[in-house]
């Protein structure tokens, strides 16, 4: 039965074309391809591309209606991957900052519900200069 549901879901997704995340803009900043993967535990991660067409800005926080939301960076230390909490992340002038698996990510902890393909995870990004930007991470299938 579960297999059939999965098959149906896949067919549905193919018929509706590729699911794509929205783009967002705040002054000189653009967020593209904000996505997350389905979860099966109490934690999840959000990824995105941050494009800056103006002077340097700083991401100083991420908030959302979840028990704990923060910016992490995965760092390899002595052959082990650890996640470090980042209070502020610079967005280079006329540059790009990638939040991607193995690097920066928005970390969610204490999740009460599992994320499923098609869910949208709403958060607010806070920048030092540009201010607040509401975005949604689209939950997509794991590759
Ligand atoms: Cu993390």
JSON list of C-alpha atoms and ligand atoms in Angstrom, two decimals:
[
{"chain": "A", "resi": 1, "resn": "UNK", "atom": "CA", "xyz": [0.00, 0.00, 0.00]},
{"chain": "A", "resi": 2, "resn": "UNK", "atom": "CA", "xyz": [2.75, 2.41, 0.97]},
{"chain": "A", "resi": 3, "resn": "UNK", "atom": "CA", "xyz": [4.49, 1.59, -2.31]},
{"chain": "A", "resi": 4, "resn": "UNK", "atom": "CA", "xyz": [1.33, 2.44, -4.24]},
{"chain": "A", "resi": 5, "resn": "UNK", "atom": "CA", "xyz": [0.97, 5.76, -2.46]},
{"chain": "A", "resi": 6, "resn": "UNK", "atom": "CA", "xyz": [4.59, 6.53, -3.23]},
{"chain": "A", "resi": 7, "resn": "UNK", "atom": "CA", "xyz": [4.01, 5.59, -6.88]},
{"chain": "A", "resi": 8, "resn": "UNK", "atom": "CA", "xyz": [0.95, 7.82, -7.02]},
{"chain": "A", "resi": 9, "resn": "UNK", "atom": "CA", "xyz": [2.84, 10.71, -5.49]},
{"chain": "A", "resi": 10, "resn": "UNK", "atom": "CA", "xyz": [5.69, 10.32, -7.96]},
{"chain": "A", "resi": 11, "resn": "UNK", "atom": "CA", "xyz": [3.25, 10.22, -10.90]},
{"chain": "A", "resi": 12, "resn": "UNK", "atom": "CA", "xyz": [1.49, 13.26, -9.52]},
{"chain": "A", "resi": 13, "resn": "UNK", "atom": "CA", "xyz": [4.77, 15.17, -9.24]},
{"chain": "A", "resi": 14, "resn": "UNK", "atom": "CA", "xyz": [5.83, 14.21, -12.76]},
{"chain": "A", "resi": 15, "resn": "UNK", "atom": "CA", "xyz": [2.45, 15.22, -14.18]},
{"chain": "A", "resi": 16, "resn": "UNK", "atom": "CA", "xyz": [2.59, 18.59, -12.47]},
{"chain": "A", "resi": 17, "resn": "UNK", "atom": "CA", "xyz": [6.10, 19.22, -13.73]},
{"chain": "A", "resi": 18, "resn": "UNK", "atom": "CA", "xyz": [9.09, 19.95, -11.61]},
{"chain": "A", "resi": 19, "resn": "UNK", "atom": "CA", "xyz": [8.31, 21.57, -8.28]},
{"chain": "A", "resi": 20, "resn": "UNK", "atom": "CA", "xyz": [10.31, 24.71, -8.03]},
{"chain": "A", "resi": 21, "resn": "UNK", "atom": "CA", "xyz": [10.97, 27.07, -5.18]},
{"chain": "A", "resi": 22, "resn": "UNK", "atom": "CA", "xyz": [9.99, 30.73, -5.39]},
{"chain": "A", "resi": 23, "resn": "UNK", "atom": "CA", "xyz": [12.52, 33.54, -5.59]},
{"chain": "A", "resi": 24, "resn": "UNK", "atom": "CA", "xyz": [12.48, 36.42, -3.14]},
{"chain": "A", "resi": 25, "resn": "UNK", "atom": "CA", "xyz": [13.94, 39.90, -3.25]},
{"chain": "A", "resi": 26, "resn": "UNK", "atom": "CA", "xyz": [14.72, 42.53, -0.64]},
{"chain": "A", "resi": 27, "resn": "UNK", "atom": "CA", "xyz": [16.53, 45.60, -1.97]},
{"chain": "A", "resi": 28, "resn": "UNK", "atom": "CA", "xyz": [19.85, 44.30, -3.31]},
{"chain": "A", "resi": 29, "resn": "UNK", "atom": "CA", "xyz": [19.39, 40.82, -1.93]},
{"chain": "A", "resi": 30, "resn": "UNK", "atom": "CA", "xyz": [17.83, 37.87, -3.71]},
{"chain": "A", "resi": 31, "resn": "UNK", "atom": "CA", "xyz": [17.03, 34.45, -2.36]},
{"chain": "A", "resi": 32, "resn": "UNK", "atom": "CA", "xyz": [16.73, 31.61, -4.83]},
{"chain": "A", "resi": 33, "resn": "UNK", "atom": "CA", "xyz": [16.17, 27.89, -4.63]},
{"chain": "A", "resi": 34, "resn": "UNK", "atom": "CA", "xyz": [15.17, 27.75, -0.94]},
{"chain": "A", "resi": 35, "resn": "UNK", "atom": "CA", "xyz": [14.64, 24.05, -0.25]},
{"chain": "A", "resi": 36, "resn": "UNK", "atom": "CA", "xyz": [14.65, 21.42, 2.46]},
{"chain": "A", "resi": 37, "resn": "UNK", "atom": "CA", "xyz": [14.50, 17.64, 2.49]},
{"chain": "A", "resi": 38, "resn": "UNK", "atom": "CA", "xyz": [11.81, 15.53, 4.15]},
{"chain": "A", "resi": 39, "resn": "UNK", "atom": "CA", "xyz": [12.53, 14.76, 7.80]},
{"chain": "A", "resi": 40, "resn": "UNK", "atom": "CA", "xyz": [12.05, 11.59, 9.81]},
{"chain": "A", "resi": 41, "resn": "UNK", "atom": "CA", "xyz": [13.26, 12.83, 13.16]},
{"chain": "A", "resi": 42, "resn": "UNK", "atom": "CA", "xyz": [13.06, 15.99, 15.20]},
{"chain": "A", "resi": 43, "resn": "UNK", "atom": "CA", "xyz": [15.53, 18.04, 13.20]},
{"chain": "A", "resi": 44, "resn": "UNK", "atom": "CA", "xyz": [15.64, 19.48, 9.72]},
{"chain": "A", "resi": 45, "resn": "UNK", "atom": "CA", "xyz": [17.74, 21.81, 7.60]},
{"chain": "A", "resi": 46, "resn": "UNK", "atom": "CA", "xyz": [16.98, 24.51, 5.05]},
{"chain": "A", "resi": 47, "resn": "UNK", "atom": "CA", "xyz": [19.22, 25.50, 2.14]},
{"chain": "A", "resi": 48, "resn": "UNK", "atom": "CA", "xyz": [19.23, 28.47, -0.23]},
{"chain": "A", "resi": 49, "resn": "UNK", "atom": "CA", "xyz": [21.24, 30.69, -2.53]},
{"chain": "A", "resi": 50, "resn": "UNK", "atom": "CA", "xyz": [21.71, 34.27, -1.41]},
{"chain": "A", "resi": 51, "resn": "UNK", "atom": "CA", "xyz": [22.68, 36.72, -4.12]},
{"chain": "A", "resi": 52, "resn": "UNK", "atom": "CA", "xyz": [23.82, 40.21, -3.23]},
{"chain": "A", "resi": 53, "resn": "UNK", "atom": "CA", "xyz": [23.88, 42.93, -5.90]},
{"chain": "A", "resi": 54, "resn": "UNK", "atom": "CA", "xyz": [24.84, 45.67, -3.45]},
{"chain": "A", "resi": 55, "resn": "UNK", "atom": "CA", "xyz": [27.31, 46.37, -0.64]},
{"chain": "A", "resi": 56, "resn": "UNK", "atom": "CA", "xyz": [28.18, 43.83, 2.04]},
{"chain": "A", "resi": 57, "resn": "UNK", "atom": "CA", "xyz": [25.37, 42.85, 4.36]},
{"chain": "A", "resi": 58, "resn": "UNK", "atom": "CA", "xyz": [25.21, 40.42, 7.27]},
{"chain": "A", "resi": 59, "resn": "UNK", "atom": "CA", "xyz": [22.65, 37.72, 7.99]},
{"chain": "A", "resi": 60, "resn": "UNK", "atom": "CA", "xyz": [22.13, 38.21, 11.71]},
{"chain": "A", "resi": 61, "resn": "UNK", "atom": "CA", "xyz": [19.35, 35.76, 12.40]},
{"chain": "A", "resi": 62, "resn": "UNK", "atom": "CA", "xyz": [16.62, 33.45, 11.23]},
{"chain": "A", "resi": 63, "resn": "UNK", "atom": "CA", "xyz": [13.31, 33.10, 13.03]},
{"chain": "A", "resi": 64, "resn": "UNK", "atom": "CA", "xyz": [10.30, 30.89, 12.52]},
{"chain": "A", "resi": 65, "resn": "UNK", "atom": "CA", "xyz": [7.46, 29.20, 14.33]},
{"chain": "A", "resi": 66, "resn": "UNK", "atom": "CA", "xyz": [9.59, 26.26, 15.48]},
{"chain": "A", "resi": 67, "resn": "UNK", "atom": "CA", "xyz": [11.13, 25.43, 18.87]},
{"chain": "A", "resi": 68, "resn": "UNK", "atom": "CA", "xyz": [14.68, 26.23, 17.71]},
{"chain": "A", "resi": 69, "resn": "UNK", "atom": "CA", "xyz": [15.87, 27.85, 14.49]},
{"chain": "A", "resi": 70, "resn": "UNK", "atom": "CA", "xyz": [19.46, 28.92, 13.95]},
{"chain": "A", "resi": 71, "resn": "UNK", "atom": "CA", "xyz": [22.22, 29.22, 11.38]},
{"chain": "A", "resi": 72, "resn": "UNK", "atom": "CA", "xyz": [24.75, 26.40, 11.38]},
{"chain": "A", "resi": 73, "resn": "UNK", "atom": "CA", "xyz": [27.87, 25.73, 9.43]},
{"chain": "A", "resi": 74, "resn": "UNK", "atom": "CA", "xyz": [29.11, 22.18, 8.95]},
{"chain": "A", "resi": 75, "resn": "UNK", "atom": "CA", "xyz": [32.85, 22.09, 9.48]},
{"chain": "A", "resi": 76, "resn": "UNK", "atom": "CA", "xyz": [35.22, 19.16, 9.08]},
{"chain": "A", "resi": 77, "resn": "UNK", "atom": "CA", "xyz": [37.56, 18.94, 12.04]},
{"chain": "A", "resi": 78, "resn": "UNK", "atom": "CA", "xyz": [39.98, 16.04, 12.59]},
{"chain": "A", "resi": 79, "resn": "UNK", "atom": "CA", "xyz": [38.08, 14.08, 9.97]},
{"chain": "A", "resi": 80, "resn": "UNK", "atom": "CA", "xyz": [34.76, 14.55, 11.73]},
{"chain": "A", "resi": 81, "resn": "UNK", "atom": "CA", "xyz": [31.92, 16.75, 10.56]},
{"chain": "A", "resi": 82, "resn": "UNK", "atom": "CA", "xyz": [30.61, 19.02, 13.27]},
{"chain": "A", "resi": 83, "resn": "UNK", "atom": "CA", "xyz": [27.96, 21.72, 13.11]},
{"chain": "A", "resi": 84, "resn": "UNK", "atom": "CA", "xyz": [28.81, 25.10, 14.50]},
{"chain": "A", "resi": 85, "resn": "UNK", "atom": "CA", "xyz": [26.33, 27.78, 15.45]},
{"chain": "A", "resi": 86, "resn": "UNK", "atom": "CA", "xyz": [26.85, 31.07, 13.57]},
{"chain": "A", "resi": 87, "resn": "UNK", "atom": "CA", "xyz": [25.48, 34.27, 15.06]},
{"chain": "A", "resi": 88, "resn": "UNK", "atom": "CA", "xyz": [26.26, 36.28, 11.94]},
{"chain": "A", "resi": 89, "resn": "UNK", "atom": "CA", "xyz": [27.15, 35.35, 8.37]},
{"chain": "A", "resi": 90, "resn": "UNK", "atom": "CA", "xyz": [28.59, 37.93, 5.98]},
{"chain": "A", "resi": 91, "resn": "UNK", "atom": "CA", "xyz": [26.95, 38.26, 2.58]},
{"chain": "A", "resi": 92, "resn": "UNK", "atom": "CA", "xyz": [29.77, 39.52, 0.33]},
{"chain": "A", "resi": 93, "resn": "UNK", "atom": "CA", "xyz": [29.30, 42.68, -1.74]},
{"chain": "A", "resi": 94, "resn": "UNK", "atom": "CA", "xyz": [28.19, 41.84, -5.27]},
{"chain": "A", "resi": 95, "resn": "UNK", "atom": "CA", "xyz": [28.65, 38.22, -4.41]},
{"chain": "A", "resi": 96, "resn": "UNK", "atom": "CA", "xyz": [26.87, 35.07, -3.46]},
{"chain": "A", "resi": 97, "resn": "UNK", "atom": "CA", "xyz": [26.47, 32.96, -0.36]},
{"chain": "A", "resi": 98, "resn": "UNK", "atom": "CA", "xyz": [25.40, 29.35, -0.68]},
{"chain": "A", "resi": 99, "resn": "UNK", "atom": "CA", "xyz": [23.56, 27.53, 2.05]},
{"chain": "A", "resi": 100, "resn": "UNK", "atom": "CA", "xyz": [24.00, 23.91, 1.01]},
{"chain": "A", "resi": 101, "resn": "UNK", "atom": "CA", "xyz": [24.49, 20.43, 2.45]},
{"chain": "A", "resi": 102, "resn": "UNK", "atom": "CA", "xyz": [27.95, 20.22, 4.03]},
{"chain": "A", "resi": 103, "resn": "UNK", "atom": "CA", "xyz": [28.18, 23.97, 4.55]},
{"chain": "A", "resi": 104, "resn": "UNK", "atom": "CA", "xyz": [25.90, 26.69, 5.88]},
{"chain": "A", "resi": 105, "resn": "UNK", "atom": "CA", "xyz": [22.31, 25.70, 6.61]},
{"chain": "A", "resi": 106, "resn": "UNK", "atom": "CA", "xyz": [19.33, 26.87, 8.58]},
{"chain": "A", "resi": 107, "resn": "UNK", "atom": "CA", "xyz": [18.94, 24.31, 11.37]},
{"chain": "A", "resi": 108, "resn": "UNK", "atom": "CA", "xyz": [15.61, 23.40, 12.90]},
{"chain": "A", "resi": 109, "resn": "UNK", "atom": "CA", "xyz": [15.41, 21.42, 16.13]},
{"chain": "A", "resi": 110, "resn": "UNK", "atom": "CA", "xyz": [12.64, 20.02, 18.26]},
{"chain": "A", "resi": 111, "resn": "UNK", "atom": "CA", "xyz": [10.28, 19.56, 15.32]},
{"chain": "A", "resi": 112, "resn": "UNK", "atom": "CA", "xyz": [6.87, 18.23, 16.30]},
{"chain": "A", "resi": 113, "resn": "UNK", "atom": "CA", "xyz": [5.87, 17.11, 12.80]},
{"chain": "A", "resi": 114, "resn": "UNK", "atom": "CA", "xyz": [7.67, 15.46, 9.93]},
{"chain": "A", "resi": 115, "resn": "UNK", "atom": "CA", "xyz": [8.22, 17.50, 6.80]},
{"chain": "A", "resi": 116, "resn": "UNK", "atom": "CA", "xyz": [6.86, 15.94, 3.63]},
{"chain": "A", "resi": 117, "resn": "UNK", "atom": "CA", "xyz": [7.52, 16.65, -0.03]},
{"chain": "A", "resi": 118, "resn": "UNK", "atom": "CA", "xyz": [5.54, 19.73, -1.01]},
{"chain": "A", "resi": 119, "resn": "UNK", "atom": "CA", "xyz": [5.49, 21.28, 2.47]},
{"chain": "A", "resi": 120, "resn": "UNK", "atom": "CA", "xyz": [6.61, 24.88, 2.77]},
{"chain": "A", "resi": 121, "resn": "UNK", "atom": "CA", "xyz": [8.69, 25.87, 5.76]},
{"chain": "A", "resi": 122, "resn": "UNK", "atom": "CA", "xyz": [8.25, 29.55, 6.57]},
{"chain": "A", "resi": 123, "resn": "UNK", "atom": "CA", "xyz": [11.03, 31.59, 8.15]},
{"chain": "A", "resi": 124, "resn": "UNK", "atom": "CA", "xyz": [12.12, 35.21, 8.37]},
{"chain": "A", "resi": 125, "resn": "UNK", "atom": "CA", "xyz": [15.70, 36.11, 7.48]},
{"chain": "A", "resi": 126, "resn": "UNK", "atom": "CA", "xyz": [17.11, 39.13, 9.31]},
{"chain": "A", "resi": 127, "resn": "UNK", "atom": "CA", "xyz": [19.82, 41.21, 7.69]},
{"chain": "A", "resi": 128, "resn": "UNK", "atom": "CA", "xyz": [21.83, 43.95, 9.35]},
{"chain": "A", "resi": 129, "resn": "UNK", "atom": "CA", "xyz": [21.23, 46.50, 6.57]},
{"chain": "A", "resi": 130, "resn": "UNK", "atom": "CA", "xyz": [18.38, 45.24, 4.39]},
{"chain": "A", "resi": 131, "resn": "UNK", "atom": "CA", "xyz": [16.06, 44.23, 7.23]},
{"chain": "A", "resi": 132, "resn": "UNK", "atom": "CA", "xyz": [13.59, 41.36, 7.25]},
{"chain": "A", "resi": 133, "resn": "UNK", "atom": "CA", "xyz": [12.72, 38.98, 4.44]},
{"chain": "A", "resi": 134, "resn": "UNK", "atom": "CA", "xyz": [10.06, 36.26, 4.70]},
{"chain": "A", "resi": 135, "resn": "UNK", "atom": "CA", "xyz": [10.82, 33.15, 2.70]},
{"chain": "A", "resi": 136, "resn": "UNK", "atom": "CA", "xyz": [9.63, 29.55, 2.43]},
{"chain": "A", "resi": 137, "resn": "UNK", "atom": "CA", "xyz": [11.77, 26.47, 2.08]},
{"chain": "A", "resi": 138, "resn": "UNK", "atom": "CA", "xyz": [10.06, 24.05, -0.29]},
{"chain": "A", "resi": 139, "resn": "UNK", "atom": "CA", "xyz": [10.43, 20.43, 0.81]},
{"chain": "A", "resi": 140, "resn": "UNK", "atom": "CA", "xyz": [11.70, 18.39, -2.14]},
{"chain": "A", "resi": 141, "resn": "UNK", "atom": "CA", "xyz": [12.60, 14.70, -2.48]},
{"chain": "A", "resi": 142, "resn": "UNK", "atom": "CA", "xyz": [16.11, 13.68, -1.44]},
{"chain": "A", "resi": 143, "resn": "UNK", "atom": "CA", "xyz": [18.31, 13.14, -4.48]},
{"chain": "B", "resi": 1, "resn": "LIG", "atom": "CU1", "xyz": [22.97, 21.95, 11.72]}
]
